[in-house]
């Protein structure tokens, strides 16, 4: 058996545990396990995953902490673009996968391995995201997907591992949970069909706060830099603090219904208090400081950006072009947003910004002012409606 | 004084009461008052307005009930397009004004008057909407706007009316309320600045329902045709019934921040339980029955459609083109939407439709199926990412 | 050998001739050959193809004349949308393939065969167009692509046929020519690299007209219905007559550079006099009769429509929605377009239409008029620029 | 008479000559004349204009050479965006006016005058462009437009000047010509109606080159930096050289039909050899080096950008956001474009670029290659068409 080495995206679950043994013992690979933390794992979880990897006999194990990078390369633009897929979903998982795949590809490239492996099945979005990013980073390296290719049942995987001496508890949880910086997805049972709400107990964060709380979010050029009186060096730290503060209200829970990359529709629950509050607060501020057409165009572009990111096309250069546009829009998105948090909901009360175009200096809506006259508006309406007037008179339609 | 006649958009308030006396007695017009009901006035209110018009001495008074027309020409497309301006506002007032202006213009045309008058000030959106629609329908007829032109204070108007023998109670309400089929706007005090929530007492409908209720909405080709077990002949009747049922939960309350037609920013509160539930329910159903690109393009087009309607450009033929597109998208938007109503909020639990693309017949997301293989997806990812792979290899960017 | 039957898209060339023998004699299929004429074949060519099919021993042969259908389902919308991919290519081949695939699928469905076969290689766009449309029409029917799967060289195919007793002249032409209603593509040699013009001799239609000719195109609701003094029942007949008239000028020749469905870039020459003249004439007329935003939105939507059609996604319901929009835009696109034809070029001289919004009745550009005043425009400019003025003053940017 | 000063946009023509005398002698202003050269005036013309200003008795005269600035702030983005309004017009005049207005506003601000004047009539686009930019730069400064306000005939202006001792030849030219860096407009006679071509003699540059010439354009990150063997420091110099080289072929002549800002339609001839060649060459290069979605989105955004610039909304911050996007897209738009110039036309023969995605390294379109297999494409088509297949089966439409 020749000298073959593989980097394996490892999570400690049944599928990737199977992959370790399968790649190492059946296929003769030197297996380098890697876990990418994009803000969803705490120290304890990471330690446990590392121990599992080692118990399975990997040649090496590495945790890559990509939280800061994930924020600055991806999440930041989801905020700038107020991206909520289908009006609801902050792309919690989709965005994370792309960031993880990039980190793994770079790691694999640095190690100089012959192959790169992931535990995706043949039925989800992740396989496409991983495949595409890996093949782009390393066009000459083989991509191995044992779970997709072998189509084994859970029991077959468990039996295989048992044969190899691994007899851990691989019982399947009722719901599949995926935690990250930008939200936690919850799939299973009710979400597998088109109708049905997740029960209270299924949500990872239980509702423990029942009294209203006032919240002030501070944005600087579109980025969350402060919560109430606390200033954060890094926006991702602010996001994490906001999640801690707001999740116990049950805010940001919803079920996303959407198109998978592979053409079928799917539903998945999510809780994403920080993501939802950040986006809605950011959007409220933008309504005051951006021009009408900035708002319009940000929406048009962000809608595509979110979909394309969801489909794993992060490496399309058009994404960089859109990010340049989004960056430009944020110049004056600086100010405070005032929010009241309540059980299961929140309300945005207003904003304060020195870039607020609703500034009283330029006249109040509905009240006369000094900068224009009724006569100006009469002229405006005359010209603004000129073409329609011509059109309807000419064609005698009215 | 020659034979001059004017149609006046009359509401019974101070401004249009002033206009009656001013046009009739100062300007020598025969004044034909007209009120357009687009679903916001009940019989009693209409009777009171008619009495006021007559007390002011109009030559004729007419109530035009345009509710059915308003629904089929405008509201229907706001539902089809899931139009929420800036992600929030169902265009309650904007949409209505356009419909009212069209009805008034047709009425004026039928009467063959020399002029058409409205009581708009020089500081809001309505003046533009009225001016543009009137000038398009009747290019050779004078548009008279006494309030805008004379720039009188409320007191001056009151004094003028007193001189003419009208001494009604014209005390200004704390909030300016505007009720219609598609929602009620609430402006004043808190909404005049960029920060501040409306107090409970300011909302026209008080919260009196505190226990959760299950709600089923029935859509047929995108239109609301049933609520729970009740079937409605006309979708606008369903909307009115839904408002009655859901408004006491305090659902659909929010503050809209947006761009006025005249370039400044403005805020206005609104309660629109039926509009919000109808749109969100409709959108939930669409997520299941439309293709990915139908959803994408509906959003792109509707965003413009909503803005352009808001700006009073209803008569631009591009609006008809967009409506044709929206009509086409609704072919299979038929089914039930299951919702739970709760105080101040609601949750959409799911849908049921024979056009549901999430149909189990074609495989579950996340589970293997019979219609494609993991190998298919591997090929898909290869080709789907082909251009990016070429791009990055060629330019050596990674 | 069980009873297996296949419909084969047959063109009489080497690849599909191979397929007949391979499917019939190696795979035991009853082979039903079908040729779809979308306007590119004349009676003689069709007869020759039929004879070849029969000589190869097909069980049945059928010519489907889809020209009228191809026009009304596809070409019409390319005219309505002024679709020129990347600003140049009228989608001559792409559009045709979709129409052919649909016709073949319907025919196969009517015959009730077990399989459907096409001669596409694994390197082009057509394989994707055919595969997708066949799998959508007949999800349970096998799609057979011998050329793609067996990866045979031309010589191997020729040898195989020789073995089977077929010794025709299969020498490869210098250029691959594909003729249809909407243009003729010319690929080979110069188009295989990024630089190089096709030589005169390579163009299927040689330039034989050298004196200027005046041409008048008559459009009715967006469709070409007349040329000079001749009226046509069917627009596709007008297109064919226009091609005959204009092609000898060498008009409509160009090289298209674009993205294939499979991610690589490709170049192909084309001559499409009728397509280019029809689109440019139609667009000239539209500039006079459509509103500003109709023109804008038609372009946005048509750009996607053309790309998506090119990628074989004709069956996406979003295409029907866009067609509904395009249909709506054509209501007043009726009138004459005056063109001068010259060797290798043409110039559009103007239009005449009773729906011409440039109608002198409403004032000339650059000259004062009766429907608005300079004062109106002053007011218009004040309000039209209001938000920018506020923005720049507030942010002190100028 | 108090101390009042005005900056007047001066061109030396009848209208602005009238303005000098009118403002100085009738209105008591100290008149500061200013001419902005955006590349259309040569030294002789400038000298003549200056002499006229002085003869009219202005307090000061200034020529501002804004060619470099005009290029880098405006023209560059018209190239990046391949902006041709309505598919034809490079915005020769529209773009220039914006740049001129900005320069004048800055100059007026520096001088600290009380007023700013321009000679626009009430019937064109320029009045809106000037008004809006002036009011944004100097919200508290009066904008004076004597020609628009006084509605004088040419004869009345001539008589007024005669009274003031100015008896120049103000006979009106048959065509109104406007020359700038980005093209020359030609309006009058034939362009005033919807039908009619400009005669040869009307075009400012006569056709004197009749033999084909080969041309190579060199682009660096989207900017024209070389022509044939000549390298230019500044792209605007390359544009000027290209115009000199190509205009005598009669290339880039056309008639633009479009919407004015004030709602009516207008036609205007233009010759713009350099603009058309630069844009078409640039676009040809982009087709080879940009990803599919970069091309798509550039077009969507540029279409709006061009329209909005045309309407004088250059100061809308959304324009800066779009420029940021366009800048980003140009990273690899570097290479050569090979063109043949011929009388009245040109043909693009190909490109050469190290960023060419059509690079043979990654396989030729239409020929098999090493980076993917037919099996990959089969899988791709399966998944790419999956949703449509589900849609049509579910709804039983085919």
mmCIF file of N, CA, C and O in Angstrom, chain C residues 347-377:
data_model
loop_
_atom_site.group_PDB
_atom_site.id
_atom_site.type_symbol
_atom_site.label_atom_id
_atom_site.label_comp_id
_atom_site.label_asym_id
_atom_site.label_seq_id
_atom_site.Cartn_x
_atom_site.Cartn_y
_atom_site.Cartn_z
ATOM 1 N N UNK C 347 -28.894 50.545 -41.294
ATOM 2 C CA UNK C 347 -29.160 51.631 -40.341
ATOM 3 C C UNK C 347 -30.662 51.823 -40.197
ATOM 4 O O UNK C 347 -31.416 51.716 -41.160
ATOM 5 N N UNK C 348 -31.059 52.049 -38.959
ATOM 6 C CA UNK C 348 -32.466 52.273 -38.671
ATOM 7 C C UNK C 348 -32.723 53.763 -38.793
ATOM 8 O O UNK C 348 -32.078 54.566 -38.127
ATOM 9 N N UNK C 349 -33.660 54.114 -39.659
ATOM 10 C CA UNK C 349 -33.882 55.529 -39.940
ATOM 11 C C UNK C 349 -34.998 56.149 -39.119
ATOM 12 O O UNK C 349 -35.025 57.365 -38.934
ATOM 13 N N UNK C 350 -35.890 55.328 -38.635
ATOM 14 C CA UNK C 350 -36.968 55.888 -37.838
ATOM 15 C C UNK C 350 -38.161 54.974 -37.808
ATOM 16 O O UNK C 350 -38.104 53.848 -38.312
ATOM 17 N N UNK C 351 -39.217 55.453 -37.183
ATOM 18 C CA UNK C 351 -40.410 54.629 -37.035
ATOM 19 C C UNK C 351 -41.646 55.493 -37.290
ATOM 20 O O UNK C 351 -41.571 56.731 -37.303
ATOM 21 N N UNK C 352 -42.755 54.794 -37.420
ATOM 22 C CA UNK C 352 -44.039 55.474 -37.532
ATOM 23 C C UNK C 352 -45.040 54.630 -36.778
ATOM 24 O O UNK C 352 -45.164 53.425 -37.037
ATOM 25 N N UNK C 353 -45.729 55.240 -35.840
ATOM 26 C CA UNK C 353 -46.675 54.470 -35.036
ATOM 27 C C UNK C 353 -47.699 55.418 -34.440
ATOM 28 O O UNK C 353 -47.363 56.518 -34.012
ATOM 29 N N UNK C 354 -48.938 54.965 -34.394
ATOM 30 C CA UNK C 354 -49.928 55.834 -33.753
ATOM 31 C C UNK C 354 -49.787 55.822 -32.227
ATOM 32 O O UNK C 354 -50.461 56.565 -31.534
ATOM 33 N N UNK C 355 -48.898 54.978 -31.732
ATOM 34 C CA UNK C 355 -48.669 54.933 -30.288
ATOM 35 C C UNK C 355 -47.348 55.614 -29.919
ATOM 36 O O UNK C 355 -46.860 55.455 -28.798
ATOM 37 N N UNK C 356 -46.783 56.347 -30.854
ATOM 38 C CA UNK C 356 -45.486 56.997 -30.661
ATOM 39 C C UNK C 356 -45.581 58.091 -29.592
ATOM 40 O O UNK C 356 -46.233 59.116 -29.789
ATOM 41 N N UNK C 357 -44.914 57.870 -28.459
ATOM 42 C CA UNK C 357 -44.967 58.843 -27.359
ATOM 43 C C UNK C 357 -44.177 60.105 -27.685
ATOM 44 O O UNK C 357 -44.242 61.090 -26.950
ATOM 45 N N UNK C 358 -43.409 60.064 -28.775
ATOM 46 C CA UNK C 358 -42.680 61.266 -29.193
ATOM 47 C C UNK C 358 -43.599 62.163 -30.025
ATOM 48 O O UNK C 358 -43.180 63.197 -30.543
ATOM 49 N N UNK C 359 -44.851 61.743 -30.118
ATOM 50 C CA UNK C 359 -45.866 62.497 -30.850
ATOM 51 C C UNK C 359 -45.742 64.003 -30.620
ATOM 52 O O UNK C 359 -45.646 64.480 -29.488
ATOM 53 N N UNK C 360 -45.776 64.726 -31.689
ATOM 54 C CA UNK C 360 -45.631 66.180 -31.623
ATOM 55 C C UNK C 360 -46.750 66.821 -30.800
ATOM 56 O O UNK C 360 -46.593 67.923 -30.277
ATOM 57 N N UNK C 361 -47.855 66.113 -30.640
ATOM 58 C CA UNK C 361 -48.955 66.666 -29.863
ATOM 59 C C UNK C 361 -48.545 67.063 -28.449
ATOM 60 O O UNK C 361 -49.144 67.920 -27.832
ATOM 61 N N UNK C 362 -47.542 66.391 -27.920
ATOM 62 C CA UNK C 362 -47.199 66.610 -26.518
ATOM 63 C C UNK C 362 -45.906 67.384 -26.333
ATOM 64 O O UNK C 362 -45.266 67.328 -25.298
ATOM 65 N N UNK C 363 -45.512 68.115 -27.347
ATOM 66 C CA UNK C 363 -44.324 68.942 -27.199
ATOM 67 C C UNK C 363 -43.081 68.249 -27.708
ATOM 68 O O UNK C 363 -42.930 67.042 -27.616
ATOM 69 N N UNK C 364 -42.172 69.027 -28.296
ATOM 70 C CA UNK C 364 -40.908 68.517 -28.784
ATOM 71 C C UNK C 364 -39.861 68.658 -27.711
ATOM 72 O O UNK C 364 -39.804 69.666 -27.021
ATOM 73 N N UNK C 365 -38.995 67.686 -27.644
ATOM 74 C CA UNK C 365 -37.839 67.805 -26.776
ATOM 75 C C UNK C 365 -37.025 69.015 -27.222
ATOM 76 O O UNK C 365 -36.779 69.204 -28.396
ATOM 77 N N UNK C 366 -36.643 69.824 -26.284
ATOM 78 C CA UNK C 366 -35.810 70.967 -26.605
ATOM 79 C C UNK C 366 -36.584 72.203 -27.030
ATOM 80 O O UNK C 366 -36.004 73.254 -27.258
ATOM 81 N N UNK C 367 -37.897 72.082 -27.135
ATOM 82 C CA UNK C 367 -38.674 73.268 -27.476
ATOM 83 C C UNK C 367 -39.790 73.438 -26.448
ATOM 84 O O UNK C 367 -40.352 72.482 -25.953
ATOM 85 N N UNK C 368 -40.126 74.679 -26.184
ATOM 86 C CA UNK C 368 -41.152 74.910 -25.172
ATOM 87 C C UNK C 368 -42.496 74.403 -25.672
ATOM 88 O O UNK C 368 -42.707 74.181 -26.847
ATOM 89 N N UNK C 369 -43.393 74.223 -24.774
ATOM 90 C CA UNK C 369 -44.631 73.583 -25.146
ATOM 91 C C UNK C 369 -45.730 74.057 -24.228
ATOM 92 O O UNK C 369 -45.521 74.870 -23.338
ATOM 93 N N UNK C 370 -46.880 73.487 -24.396
ATOM 94 C CA UNK C 370 -48.033 73.985 -23.654
ATOM 95 C C UNK C 370 -48.385 73.166 -22.420
ATOM 96 O O UNK C 370 -49.189 73.574 -21.614
ATOM 97 N N UNK C 371 -47.804 71.974 -22.307
ATOM 98 C CA UNK C 371 -48.303 71.117 -21.224
ATOM 99 C C UNK C 371 -47.558 71.293 -19.900
ATOM 100 O O UNK C 371 -48.012 70.820 -18.887
ATOM 101 N N UNK C 372 -46.431 71.944 -19.931
ATOM 102 C CA UNK C 372 -45.765 72.254 -18.658
ATOM 103 C C UNK C 372 -44.936 73.518 -18.821
ATOM 104 O O UNK C 372 -44.687 73.967 -19.936
ATOM 105 N N UNK C 373 -44.487 74.059 -17.712
ATOM 106 C CA UNK C 373 -43.733 75.314 -17.740
ATOM 107 C C UNK C 373 -42.338 75.125 -17.166
ATOM 108 O O UNK C 373 -42.058 74.113 -16.501
ATOM 109 N N UNK C 374 -41.491 76.090 -17.429
ATOM 110 C CA UNK C 374 -40.164 76.073 -16.830
ATOM 111 C C UNK C 374 -40.252 76.060 -15.308
ATOM 112 O O UNK C 374 -39.453 75.425 -14.622
ATOM 113 N N UNK C 375 -41.270 76.723 -14.808
ATOM 114 C CA UNK C 375 -41.473 76.756 -13.358
ATOM 115 C C UNK C 375 -41.787 75.358 -12.812
ATOM 116 O O UNK C 375 -41.341 74.982 -11.731
ATOM 117 N N UNK C 376 -42.557 74.603 -13.599
ATOM 118 C CA UNK C 376 -42.836 73.216 -13.199
ATOM 119 C C UNK C 376 -41.545 72.418 -13.080
ATOM 120 O O UNK C 376 -41.345 71.668 -12.121
ATOM 121 N N UNK C 377 -40.668 72.605 -14.056
ATOM 122 C CA UNK C 377 -39.424 71.831 -14.034
ATOM 123 C C UNK C 377 -38.537 72.291 -12.882
ATOM 124 O O UNK C 377 -37.858 71.491 -12.248
#
